[in-house]
mmCIF file of C-alpha atoms in Angstrom:
data_model
loop_
_atom_site.group_PDB
_atom_site.id
_atom_site.type_symbol
_atom_site.label_atom_id
_atom_site.label_comp_id
_atom_site.label_asym_id
_atom_site.label_seq_id
_atom_site.Cartn_x
_atom_site.Cartn_y
_atom_site.Cartn_z
ATOM 1 C CA MET A 12 -221.032 176.908 79.274
ATOM 2 C CA ASN A 13 -219.244 176.168 76.023
ATOM 3 C CA GLU A 14 -222.036 175.420 73.537
ATOM 4 C CA ARG A 15 -219.855 172.791 71.868
ATOM 5 C CA LEU A 16 -219.999 170.598 75.013
ATOM 6 C CA TRP A 17 -222.412 167.624 75.012
ATOM 7 C CA THR A 18 -223.433 165.211 77.756
ATOM 8 C CA PHE A 19 -224.506 161.607 77.133
ATOM 9 C CA GLU A 20 -226.223 160.169 80.164
ATOM 10 C CA GLY A 21 -227.120 156.519 80.635
ATOM 11 C CA THR A 22 -230.285 156.505 82.739
ATOM 12 C CA THR A 23 -232.094 153.746 84.585
ATOM 13 C CA GLN A 24 -235.489 155.430 84.289
ATOM 14 C CA ALA A 25 -237.258 156.399 81.076
ATOM 15 C CA ILE A 26 -236.025 159.996 80.980
ATOM 16 C CA GLY A 27 -233.776 159.871 77.927
ATOM 17 C CA GLN A 28 -234.774 160.601 74.321
ATOM 18 C CA PHE A 29 -233.422 157.190 73.318
ATOM 19 C CA ARG A 30 -233.982 153.635 74.454
ATOM 20 C CA ILE A 31 -230.781 151.580 74.629
ATOM 21 C CA VAL A 32 -231.298 148.392 72.641
ATOM 22 C CA ASP A 33 -227.794 146.936 72.959
ATOM 23 C CA THR A 34 -224.534 147.743 74.802
ATOM 24 C CA ARG A 35 -221.431 145.842 73.832
ATOM 25 C CA ALA A 36 -217.815 146.016 75.018
ATOM 26 C CA ILE A 37 -215.805 145.825 71.785
ATOM 27 C CA VAL A 38 -212.340 146.327 73.305
ATOM 28 C CA GLY A 39 -211.623 146.492 77.050
ATOM 29 C CA ALA A 40 -214.170 147.196 79.779
ATOM 30 C CA GLY A 41 -217.809 147.900 78.964
ATOM 31 C CA LEU A 42 -220.146 150.402 80.621
ATOM 32 C CA PRO A 43 -222.807 149.845 83.295
ATOM 33 C CA ALA A 44 -226.163 148.723 81.973
ATOM 34 C CA ALA A 45 -228.690 151.483 81.362
ATOM 35 C CA GLY A 46 -232.132 151.451 79.817
ATOM 36 C CA TRP A 47 -232.159 154.890 78.247
ATOM 37 C CA LEU A 48 -229.737 157.417 76.819
ATOM 38 C CA ARG A 49 -230.254 161.121 77.354
ATOM 39 C CA VAL A 50 -228.347 163.519 75.109
ATOM 40 C CA ALA A 51 -228.009 167.123 76.283
ATOM 41 C CA GLN A 52 -226.115 170.150 75.051
ATOM 42 C CA GLY A 53 -223.940 171.468 77.872
ATOM 43 C CA SER A 54 -223.409 169.696 81.166
ATOM 44 C CA ASP A 55 -227.023 169.455 82.275
ATOM 45 C CA ILE A 56 -227.813 166.083 83.866
ATOM 46 C CA ALA A 57 -231.231 164.671 84.734
ATOM 47 C CA GLN A 58 -230.357 161.662 86.901
ATOM 48 C CA PRO A 59 -227.238 162.208 89.047
ATOM 49 C CA ASP A 60 -227.267 158.550 90.139
ATOM 50 C CA GLY A 61 -227.664 157.264 86.571
ATOM 51 C CA ALA A 62 -225.630 154.405 85.132
ATOM 52 C CA PHE A 63 -222.998 156.514 83.363
ATOM 53 C CA ARG A 64 -222.287 160.045 82.221
ATOM 54 C CA LEU A 65 -219.965 160.827 79.333
ATOM 55 C CA GLN A 66 -219.020 164.300 78.156
ATOM 56 C CA GLY A 67 -217.194 165.554 75.123
ATOM 57 C CA ILE A 68 -216.693 168.713 73.134
ATOM 58 C CA VAL A 69 -217.024 169.326 69.415
ATOM 59 C CA SER A 70 -213.769 170.816 68.110
ATOM 60 C CA ASN A 71 -211.928 171.632 64.914
ATOM 61 C CA GLU A 72 -211.014 168.657 62.731
ATOM 62 C CA ARG A 73 -207.526 167.323 63.304
ATOM 63 C CA TYR A 74 -206.745 165.373 60.101
ATOM 64 C CA VAL A 75 -208.862 166.194 57.061
ATOM 65 C CA THR A 76 -207.417 168.168 54.168
ATOM 66 C CA ARG A 77 -209.279 170.793 52.152
ATOM 67 C CA PRO A 78 -210.379 168.393 49.363
ATOM 68 C CA GLU A 79 -211.575 165.876 51.967
ATOM 69 C CA ARG A 80 -213.499 168.499 53.895
ATOM 70 C CA ASN A 81 -215.092 169.817 50.710
ATOM 71 C CA GLU A 82 -216.309 166.310 49.891
ATOM 72 C CA LEU A 83 -217.572 165.788 53.470
ATOM 73 C CA VAL A 84 -219.392 169.115 53.583
ATOM 74 C CA ALA A 85 -221.076 168.428 50.246
ATOM 75 C CA THR A 86 -222.341 165.023 51.386
ATOM 76 C CA GLN A 87 -222.765 164.841 55.140
ATOM 77 C CA ARG A 88 -226.004 165.488 57.027
ATOM 78 C CA LEU A 89 -226.568 166.869 60.511
ATOM 79 C CA ILE A 90 -227.583 164.678 63.430
ATOM 80 C CA GLY A 91 -231.332 164.805 64.145
ATOM 81 C CA ARG A 92 -233.114 164.209 60.818
ATOM 82 C CA PRO A 93 -236.721 163.092 61.501
ATOM 83 C CA GLU A 94 -236.188 159.769 59.684
ATOM 84 C CA ALA A 95 -232.979 158.975 61.642
ATOM 85 C CA THR A 96 -234.756 157.078 64.412
ATOM 86 C CA VAL A 97 -231.885 154.744 65.312
ATOM 87 C CA GLY A 98 -228.287 155.412 66.201
ATOM 88 C CA ALA A 99 -225.182 154.552 68.137
ATOM 89 C CA LEU A 100 -222.872 156.147 70.675
ATOM 90 C CA ILE A 101 -219.327 154.776 70.404
ATOM 91 C CA PRO A 102 -216.882 155.897 73.113
ATOM 92 C CA ILE A 103 -213.243 155.144 72.269
ATOM 93 C CA LYS A 104 -209.945 155.431 74.099
ATOM 94 C CA LYS A 105 -206.711 155.278 72.143
ATOM 95 C CA SER A 106 -203.408 154.039 73.535
ATOM 96 C CA ALA A 107 -200.429 156.005 74.811
ATOM 97 C CA ALA A 108 -198.619 154.819 71.659
ATOM 98 C CA TRP A 109 -201.150 156.715 69.517
ATOM 99 C CA TRP A 110 -200.769 159.908 71.507
ATOM 100 C CA SER A 111 -196.980 159.716 71.307
ATOM 101 C CA LEU A 112 -197.075 159.794 67.500
ATOM 102 C CA THR A 113 -196.418 163.115 65.812
ATOM 103 C CA GLN A 114 -199.096 164.819 63.691
ATOM 104 C CA ASP A 115 -197.696 163.526 60.375
ATOM 105 C CA GLU A 116 -197.478 159.994 61.755
ATOM 106 C CA ARG A 117 -201.050 160.075 63.068
ATOM 107 C CA ARG A 118 -202.303 161.454 59.747
ATOM 108 C CA ALA A 119 -200.489 158.670 57.843
ATOM 109 C CA VAL A 120 -202.098 155.970 59.995
ATOM 110 C CA PHE A 121 -205.513 157.689 60.015
ATOM 111 C CA GLU A 122 -205.933 158.309 56.314
ATOM 112 C CA GLU A 123 -203.097 157.157 54.054
ATOM 113 C CA ARG A 124 -203.080 153.672 55.600
ATOM 114 C CA SER A 125 -206.502 153.310 57.275
ATOM 115 C CA HIS A 126 -208.651 155.483 54.956
ATOM 116 C CA HIS A 127 -210.784 156.639 57.875
ATOM 117 C CA THR A 128 -212.400 159.576 56.061
ATOM 118 C CA ALA A 129 -212.716 157.647 52.800
ATOM 119 C CA LEU A 130 -214.494 154.805 54.621
ATOM 120 C CA GLY A 131 -216.772 157.267 56.403
ATOM 121 C CA LEU A 132 -217.723 158.819 53.063
ATOM 122 C CA THR A 133 -219.087 155.448 51.865
ATOM 123 C CA ALA A 134 -221.853 155.735 54.485
ATOM 124 C CA LEU A 135 -222.857 159.279 53.502
ATOM 125 C CA PRO A 136 -225.336 160.877 53.265
ATOM 126 C CA HIS A 137 -227.280 158.151 55.089
ATOM 127 C CA VAL A 138 -225.304 158.005 58.348
ATOM 128 C CA ALA A 139 -224.881 161.310 60.199
ATOM 129 C CA ARG A 140 -222.020 161.667 62.666
ATOM 130 C CA ARG A 141 -220.890 164.082 65.370
ATOM 131 C CA LEU A 142 -217.468 163.699 67.009
ATOM 132 C CA HIS A 143 -216.795 164.882 70.570
ATOM 133 C CA HIS A 144 -213.345 165.087 72.199
ATOM 134 C CA CYS A 145 -212.855 164.160 75.878
ATOM 135 C CA ARG A 146 -209.103 163.756 76.359
ATOM 136 C CA ASP A 147 -208.448 167.389 77.216
ATOM 137 C CA LEU A 148 -211.284 167.998 79.658
ATOM 138 C CA PRO A 149 -210.341 169.300 83.144
ATOM 139 C CA GLU A 150 -211.730 166.149 84.760
ATOM 140 C CA PRO A 151 -209.944 163.037 83.487
ATOM 141 C CA ALA A 152 -212.242 161.063 81.191
ATOM 142 C CA ASP A 153 -212.378 157.303 80.612
ATOM 143 C CA PHE A 154 -212.468 157.848 76.849
ATOM 144 C CA ASP A 155 -210.723 160.108 74.328
ATOM 145 C CA PHE A 156 -213.620 160.403 71.863
ATOM 146 C CA LEU A 157 -217.377 159.957 71.760
ATOM 147 C CA THR A 158 -218.853 159.518 68.308
ATOM 148 C CA TRP A 159 -222.595 159.844 67.955
ATOM 149 C CA PHE A 160 -224.314 158.506 64.844
ATOM 150 C CA ASP A 161 -227.909 158.472 63.636
ATOM 151 C CA PHE A 162 -229.581 156.974 60.583
ATOM 152 C CA ALA A 163 -232.855 155.486 59.350
ATOM 153 C CA PRO A 164 -233.446 151.819 60.278
ATOM 154 C CA GLU A 165 -233.042 150.717 56.629
ATOM 155 C CA HIS A 166 -229.419 151.917 56.696
ATOM 156 C CA THR A 167 -228.430 149.796 59.683
ATOM 157 C CA SER A 168 -226.491 147.290 57.556
ATOM 158 C CA LEU A 169 -224.585 150.115 55.866
ATOM 159 C CA PHE A 170 -223.559 151.362 59.314
ATOM 160 C CA ASP A 171 -222.696 147.835 60.518
ATOM 161 C CA GLU A 172 -220.444 147.380 57.491
ATOM 162 C CA LEU A 173 -218.700 150.704 58.206
ATOM 163 C CA LEU A 174 -217.896 149.587 61.758
ATOM 164 C CA VAL A 175 -216.519 146.247 60.515
ATOM 165 C CA ARG A 176 -214.275 147.958 57.999
ATOM 166 C CA LEU A 177 -212.995 150.606 60.429
ATOM 167 C CA ARG A 178 -212.192 147.961 63.048
ATOM 168 C CA GLU A 179 -210.007 146.121 60.535
ATOM 169 C CA THR A 180 -207.772 149.151 59.984
ATOM 170 C CA GLU A 181 -204.285 149.868 61.287
ATOM 171 C CA GLU A 182 -205.737 152.860 63.170
ATOM 172 C CA TRP A 183 -207.880 150.522 65.279
ATOM 173 C CA ARG A 184 -204.766 148.723 66.604
ATOM 174 C CA TYR A 185 -204.356 151.880 68.713
ATOM 175 C CA VAL A 186 -207.852 151.525 70.225
ATOM 176 C CA GLU A 187 -207.520 150.186 73.742
ATOM 177 C CA ARG A 188 -211.132 150.617 74.812
ATOM 178 C CA GLU A 189 -214.301 150.754 72.729
ATOM 179 C CA VAL A 190 -217.947 150.398 73.687
ATOM 180 C CA GLU A 191 -220.868 150.323 71.254
ATOM 181 C CA ILE A 192 -224.244 151.540 72.500
ATOM 182 C CA ARG A 193 -227.117 151.072 70.044
ATOM 183 C CA VAL A 194 -230.242 153.147 70.524
ATOM 184 C CA GLU A 195 -233.664 153.860 69.076
ATOM 185 C CA ARG A 196 -235.511 157.082 69.535
ATOM 186 C CA VAL A 197 -238.362 157.047 72.028
ATOM 187 C CA PRO A 198 -241.562 158.057 70.152
ATOM 188 C CA ALA A 199 -242.665 161.555 71.142
ATOM 189 C CA MET B 29 -208.403 166.587 88.181
ATOM 190 C CA ASN B 30 -206.553 166.153 84.883
ATOM 191 C CA GLU B 31 -202.882 166.632 85.816
ATOM 192 C CA ARG B 32 -202.256 168.390 82.491
ATOM 193 C CA LEU B 33 -204.487 171.319 83.582
ATOM 194 C CA TRP B 34 -202.775 174.507 84.799
ATOM 195 C CA THR B 35 -204.147 177.677 86.358
ATOM 196 C CA PHE B 36 -202.538 181.113 86.001
ATOM 197 C CA GLU B 37 -203.933 183.530 88.524
ATOM 198 C CA GLY B 38 -203.333 187.263 88.552
ATOM 199 C CA THR B 39 -203.381 188.309 92.192
ATOM 200 C CA THR B 40 -203.532 191.683 93.876
ATOM 201 C CA GLN B 41 -201.723 190.503 97.004
ATOM 202 C CA ALA B 42 -198.246 188.993 97.166
ATOM 203 C CA ILE B 43 -199.360 185.366 97.044
ATOM 204 C CA GLY B 44 -197.984 184.342 93.666
ATOM 205 C CA GLN B 45 -194.556 182.843 92.919
ATOM 206 C CA PHE B 46 -193.937 185.659 90.400
ATOM 207 C CA ARG B 47 -194.060 189.419 90.470
ATOM 208 C CA ILE B 48 -195.632 190.945 87.366
ATOM 209 C CA VAL B 49 -193.235 193.546 85.973
ATOM 210 C CA ASP B 50 -195.153 194.484 82.833
ATOM 211 C CA THR B 51 -198.542 193.731 81.227
ATOM 212 C CA ARG B 52 -199.100 194.813 77.662
ATOM 213 C CA ALA B 53 -202.060 194.435 75.293
ATOM 214 C CA ILE B 54 -200.414 193.468 71.980
ATOM 215 C CA VAL B 55 -203.620 192.878 69.970
ATOM 216 C CA GLY B 56 -207.129 193.592 71.254
ATOM 217 C CA ALA B 57 -208.162 194.015 74.889
ATOM 218 C CA GLY B 58 -205.651 193.671 77.713
ATOM 219 C CA LEU B 59 -206.138 192.066 81.123
ATOM 220 C CA PRO B 60 -206.870 193.688 84.498
ATOM 221 C CA ALA B 61 -203.807 194.916 86.351
ATOM 222 C CA ALA B 62 -202.341 192.503 88.882
ATOM 223 C CA GLY B 63 -199.203 192.624 90.983
ATOM 224 C CA TRP B 64 -198.380 188.933 91.150
ATOM 225 C CA LEU B 65 -198.868 185.796 89.101
ATOM 226 C CA ARG B 66 -199.576 182.486 90.764
ATOM 227 C CA VAL B 67 -199.068 179.332 88.716
ATOM 228 C CA ALA B 68 -200.757 176.151 89.951
ATOM 229 C CA GLN B 69 -201.189 172.688 88.564
ATOM 230 C CA GLY B 70 -204.878 171.825 88.478
ATOM 231 C CA SER B 71 -207.653 174.297 89.166
ATOM 232 C CA ASP B 72 -206.621 175.369 92.656
ATOM 233 C CA ILE B 73 -207.022 179.113 93.215
ATOM 234 C CA ALA B 74 -205.728 181.184 96.108
ATOM 235 C CA GLN B 75 -207.547 184.480 95.629
ATOM 236 C CA PRO B 76 -211.076 184.059 94.226
ATOM 237 C CA ASP B 77 -211.449 187.826 93.820
ATOM 238 C CA GLY B 78 -208.076 188.177 92.083
ATOM 239 C CA ALA B 79 -207.535 190.232 88.932
ATOM 240 C CA PHE B 80 -207.778 187.374 86.441
ATOM 241 C CA ARG B 81 -207.722 183.611 86.233
ATOM 242 C CA LEU B 82 -206.671 181.754 83.089
ATOM 243 C CA GLN B 83 -206.700 178.001 82.644
ATOM 244 C CA GLY B 84 -205.348 175.729 79.959
ATOM 245 C CA ILE B 85 -204.413 172.132 79.413
ATOM 246 C CA VAL B 86 -201.230 170.628 78.032
ATOM 247 C CA SER B 87 -202.095 168.385 75.088
ATOM 248 C CA ASN B 88 -200.545 166.492 72.207
ATOM 249 C CA GLU B 89 -198.772 168.618 69.593
ATOM 250 C CA ARG B 90 -200.909 169.530 66.614
ATOM 251 C CA TYR B 91 -198.377 170.435 63.901
ATOM 252 C CA VAL B 92 -194.837 169.166 64.380
ATOM 253 C CA THR B 93 -193.484 166.319 62.293
ATOM 254 C CA ARG B 94 -191.200 163.547 63.551
ATOM 255 C CA PRO B 95 -187.932 165.263 62.489
ATOM 256 C CA GLU B 96 -189.117 168.526 64.074
ATOM 257 C CA ARG B 97 -190.072 166.816 67.304
ATOM 258 C CA ASN B 98 -186.749 164.966 67.444
ATOM 259 C CA GLU B 99 -184.923 168.273 67.122
ATOM 260 C CA LEU B 100 -187.135 169.901 69.780
ATOM 261 C CA VAL B 101 -186.751 167.031 72.235
ATOM 262 C CA ALA B 102 -182.969 167.065 71.826
ATOM 263 C CA THR B 103 -182.746 170.797 72.538
ATOM 264 C CA GLN B 104 -185.621 172.016 74.672
ATOM 265 C CA ARG B 105 -185.538 172.386 78.456
ATOM 266 C CA LEU B 106 -188.333 172.038 80.990
ATOM 267 C CA ILE B 107 -189.913 175.040 82.697
ATOM 268 C CA GLY B 108 -188.528 175.676 86.181
ATOM 269 C CA ARG B 109 -184.712 175.629 85.898
ATOM 270 C CA PRO B 110 -183.197 177.414 88.934
ATOM 271 C CA GLU B 111 -181.476 180.033 86.724
ATOM 272 C CA ALA B 112 -184.706 180.823 84.812
ATOM 273 C CA THR B 113 -185.782 183.613 87.135
ATOM 274 C CA VAL B 114 -187.730 185.658 84.562
ATOM 275 C CA GLY B 115 -190.488 184.716 82.188
ATOM 276 C CA ALA B 116 -193.649 185.585 80.319
ATOM 277 C CA LEU B 117 -197.225 184.392 80.052
ATOM 278 C CA ILE B 118 -198.693 185.091 76.615
ATOM 279 C CA PRO B 119 -202.416 184.372 76.191
ATOM 280 C CA ILE B 120 -203.536 184.348 72.553
ATOM 281 C CA LYS B 121 -206.870 184.064 70.763
ATOM 282 C CA LYS B 122 -206.944 183.216 67.077
ATOM 283 C CA SER B 123 -209.668 184.270 64.681
ATOM 284 C CA ALA B 124 -212.618 182.288 63.347
ATOM 285 C CA ALA B 125 -210.785 182.337 59.983
ATOM 286 C CA TRP B 126 -207.928 180.338 61.549
ATOM 287 C CA TRP B 127 -210.278 177.755 63.033
ATOM 288 C CA SER B 128 -212.090 177.336 59.736
ATOM 289 C CA LEU B 129 -208.876 176.286 57.991
ATOM 290 C CA THR B 130 -208.312 172.561 57.485
ATOM 291 C CA GLN B 131 -205.380 170.780 59.138
ATOM 292 C CA ASP B 132 -203.166 170.926 56.017
ATOM 293 C CA GLU B 133 -203.912 174.641 55.565
ATOM 294 C CA ARG B 134 -203.106 175.425 59.219
ATOM 295 C CA ARG B 135 -199.886 173.435 59.003
ATOM 296 C CA ALA B 136 -198.863 175.308 55.826
ATOM 297 C CA VAL B 137 -199.385 178.684 57.505
ATOM 298 C CA PHE B 138 -197.834 177.560 60.809
ATOM 299 C CA GLU B 139 -194.621 176.053 59.512
ATOM 300 C CA GLU B 140 -194.092 176.142 55.737
ATOM 301 C CA ARG B 141 -194.881 179.878 55.575
ATOM 302 C CA SER B 142 -194.385 181.150 59.142
ATOM 303 C CA HIS B 143 -191.619 178.800 60.363
ATOM 304 C CA HIS B 144 -193.094 178.771 63.868
ATOM 305 C CA THR B 145 -191.145 175.738 65.113
ATOM 306 C CA ALA B 146 -187.975 176.762 63.276
ATOM 307 C CA LEU B 147 -188.118 180.222 64.888
ATOM 308 C CA GLY B 148 -188.755 178.673 68.304
ATOM 309 C CA LEU B 149 -185.686 176.473 67.877
ATOM 310 C CA THR B 150 -183.486 179.574 67.538
ATOM 311 C CA ALA B 151 -184.214 180.391 71.202
ATOM 312 C CA LEU B 152 -183.372 176.886 72.483
ATOM 313 C CA PRO B 153 -182.100 175.702 74.842
ATOM 314 C CA HIS B 154 -182.174 179.051 76.636
ATOM 315 C CA VAL B 155 -185.920 179.745 76.547
ATOM 316 C CA ALA B 156 -188.187 177.018 77.973
ATOM 317 C CA ARG B 157 -191.816 176.901 76.902
ATOM 318 C CA ARG B 158 -195.014 175.122 77.901
ATOM 319 C CA LEU B 159 -198.154 175.425 75.754
ATOM 320 C CA HIS B 160 -201.650 175.137 77.234
ATOM 321 C CA HIS B 161 -204.880 174.844 75.217
ATOM 322 C CA CYS B 162 -208.064 176.621 76.357
ATOM 323 C CA ARG B 163 -210.416 176.589 73.369
ATOM 324 C CA ASP B 164 -212.028 173.248 74.180
ATOM 325 C CA LEU B 165 -212.633 173.729 77.903
ATOM 326 C CA PRO B 166 -216.219 173.255 79.159
ATOM 327 C CA GLU B 167 -216.360 176.885 80.293
ATOM 328 C CA PRO B 168 -215.811 179.256 77.365
ATOM 329 C CA ALA B 169 -212.384 180.883 77.630
ATOM 330 C CA ASP B 170 -211.273 184.319 76.467
ATOM 331 C CA PHE B 171 -208.169 182.839 74.844
ATOM 332 C CA ASP B 172 -207.333 179.763 72.765
ATOM 333 C CA PHE B 173 -203.782 179.271 74.042
ATOM 334 C CA LEU B 174 -201.615 180.220 77.022
ATOM 335 C CA THR B 175 -197.890 179.962 76.446
ATOM 336 C CA TRP B 176 -195.640 180.102 79.474
ATOM 337 C CA PHE B 177 -191.942 180.825 79.038
ATOM 338 C CA ASP B 178 -189.008 181.083 81.422
ATOM 339 C CA PHE B 179 -185.348 181.946 80.945
ATOM 340 C CA ALA B 180 -182.360 183.526 82.661
ATOM 341 C CA PRO B 181 -182.261 187.370 82.645
ATOM 342 C CA GLU B 182 -179.289 187.395 80.229
ATOM 343 C CA HIS B 183 -181.457 185.739 77.569
ATOM 344 C CA THR B 184 -184.167 188.387 77.635
ATOM 345 C CA SER B 185 -183.066 189.926 74.334
ATOM 346 C CA LEU B 186 -183.094 186.504 72.652
ATOM 347 C CA PHE B 187 -186.694 186.077 73.825
ATOM 348 C CA ASP B 188 -187.642 189.628 72.758
ATOM 349 C CA GLU B 189 -186.255 188.925 69.290
ATOM 350 C CA LEU B 190 -188.265 185.687 69.053
ATOM 351 C CA LEU B 191 -191.500 187.574 69.825
ATOM 352 C CA VAL B 192 -190.707 190.229 67.204
ATOM 353 C CA ARG B 193 -190.060 187.616 64.545
ATOM 354 C CA LEU B 194 -193.156 185.519 65.368
ATOM 355 C CA ARG B 195 -195.381 188.607 65.281
ATOM 356 C CA GLU B 196 -194.192 189.388 61.763
ATOM 357 C CA THR B 197 -195.366 186.019 60.426
ATOM 358 C CA GLU B 198 -198.419 185.159 58.348
ATOM 359 C CA GLU B 199 -199.643 183.017 61.259
ATOM 360 C CA TRP B 200 -199.917 186.117 63.451
ATOM 361 C CA ARG B 201 -202.424 187.711 61.043
ATOM 362 C CA TYR B 202 -204.847 185.205 62.561
ATOM 363 C CA VAL B 203 -204.184 186.450 66.104
ATOM 364 C CA GLU B 204 -207.097 188.595 67.197
ATOM 365 C CA ARG B 205 -206.125 188.996 70.839
ATOM 366 C CA GLU B 206 -202.726 188.789 72.493
ATOM 367 C CA VAL B 207 -201.520 189.934 75.909
ATOM 368 C CA GLU B 208 -197.939 189.797 77.133
ATOM 369 C CA ILE B 209 -197.335 189.467 80.874
ATOM 370 C CA ARG B 210 -193.698 189.694 81.945
ATOM 371 C CA VAL B 211 -192.727 188.296 85.323
ATOM 372 C CA GLU B 212 -189.797 187.761 87.648
ATOM 373 C CA ARG B 213 -189.649 185.066 90.270
ATOM 374 C CA VAL B 214 -190.199 186.184 93.855
ATOM 375 C CA PRO B 215 -187.081 185.203 95.861
ATOM 376 C CA ALA B 216 -187.830 182.309 98.193
#
């Protein structure tokens, strides 16, 4: 199994590491209600009849330049810090119009006009993020990307503000489905 | 099944659409000898104990700009023209150094310094090409890309010349494994 593959499983019994505190359809259809979210490296699943199962794979970055990556690497934190007890899984599907753009056109929308990386940097180092790609999996996926965030509860408003600002961008006009799943870690 | 997924199967019995006329390790390890190549959309396989099985998925382009794509679209032909009775499958793996480059650095090597698309255009419309990605499949793959070409026999030297010129580029210094499988279509 490719070690960059991750599975996010919405479960109806308390077998996930996270309790789902809110699920919201932002654009398009939502996801079935689930009480817990289980996050697993690889394709391992615990509850085959669970509410939903989303998979994605961590890949090389598609847009950032060297100076942007240097700034990200200097500032970003890995998912899983002990104090990061809350988080969000945000599955997104972009439109056919997005995927028909060429690389330079997508980059221009993503950064020069929407400032995606620059906006993300405003939430660092407090909000950690891991991006997973789903569009090119052998089984067709309902989403193109799964982004997984975690942070300490006191940085919730910083994260909320980031989502508001991203959703106002030109890039987000290409989002045709988005679901926001808020979680809190189940105490060990 | 994602309809952009393709399977290339090296078979030891005459069940493929193509006869393998030559298999050559260009960089690194080769592939097991096979007599025929079967090309199937999806993950369907005919001979589970065949010599090799390679899978990849057609995806959005990662480097070309709008003017480059316009020129490609105006000139390129689809795989499968009746007169294109010969071809080649070229699986490639790039190095960790390549994958650690940022998007702007990869683009600079790919086109500004190696002229990958410009070189490819010199073989159009005679040589058709379809690129498949394998690096982000759930099962780890031995290659990052599978490129599948077909052309009429009289354009073989044009194709040979293209391979020579691409292999001289800076981009090819990042190729750590490459196999070249030449085929001819089995008469119906």
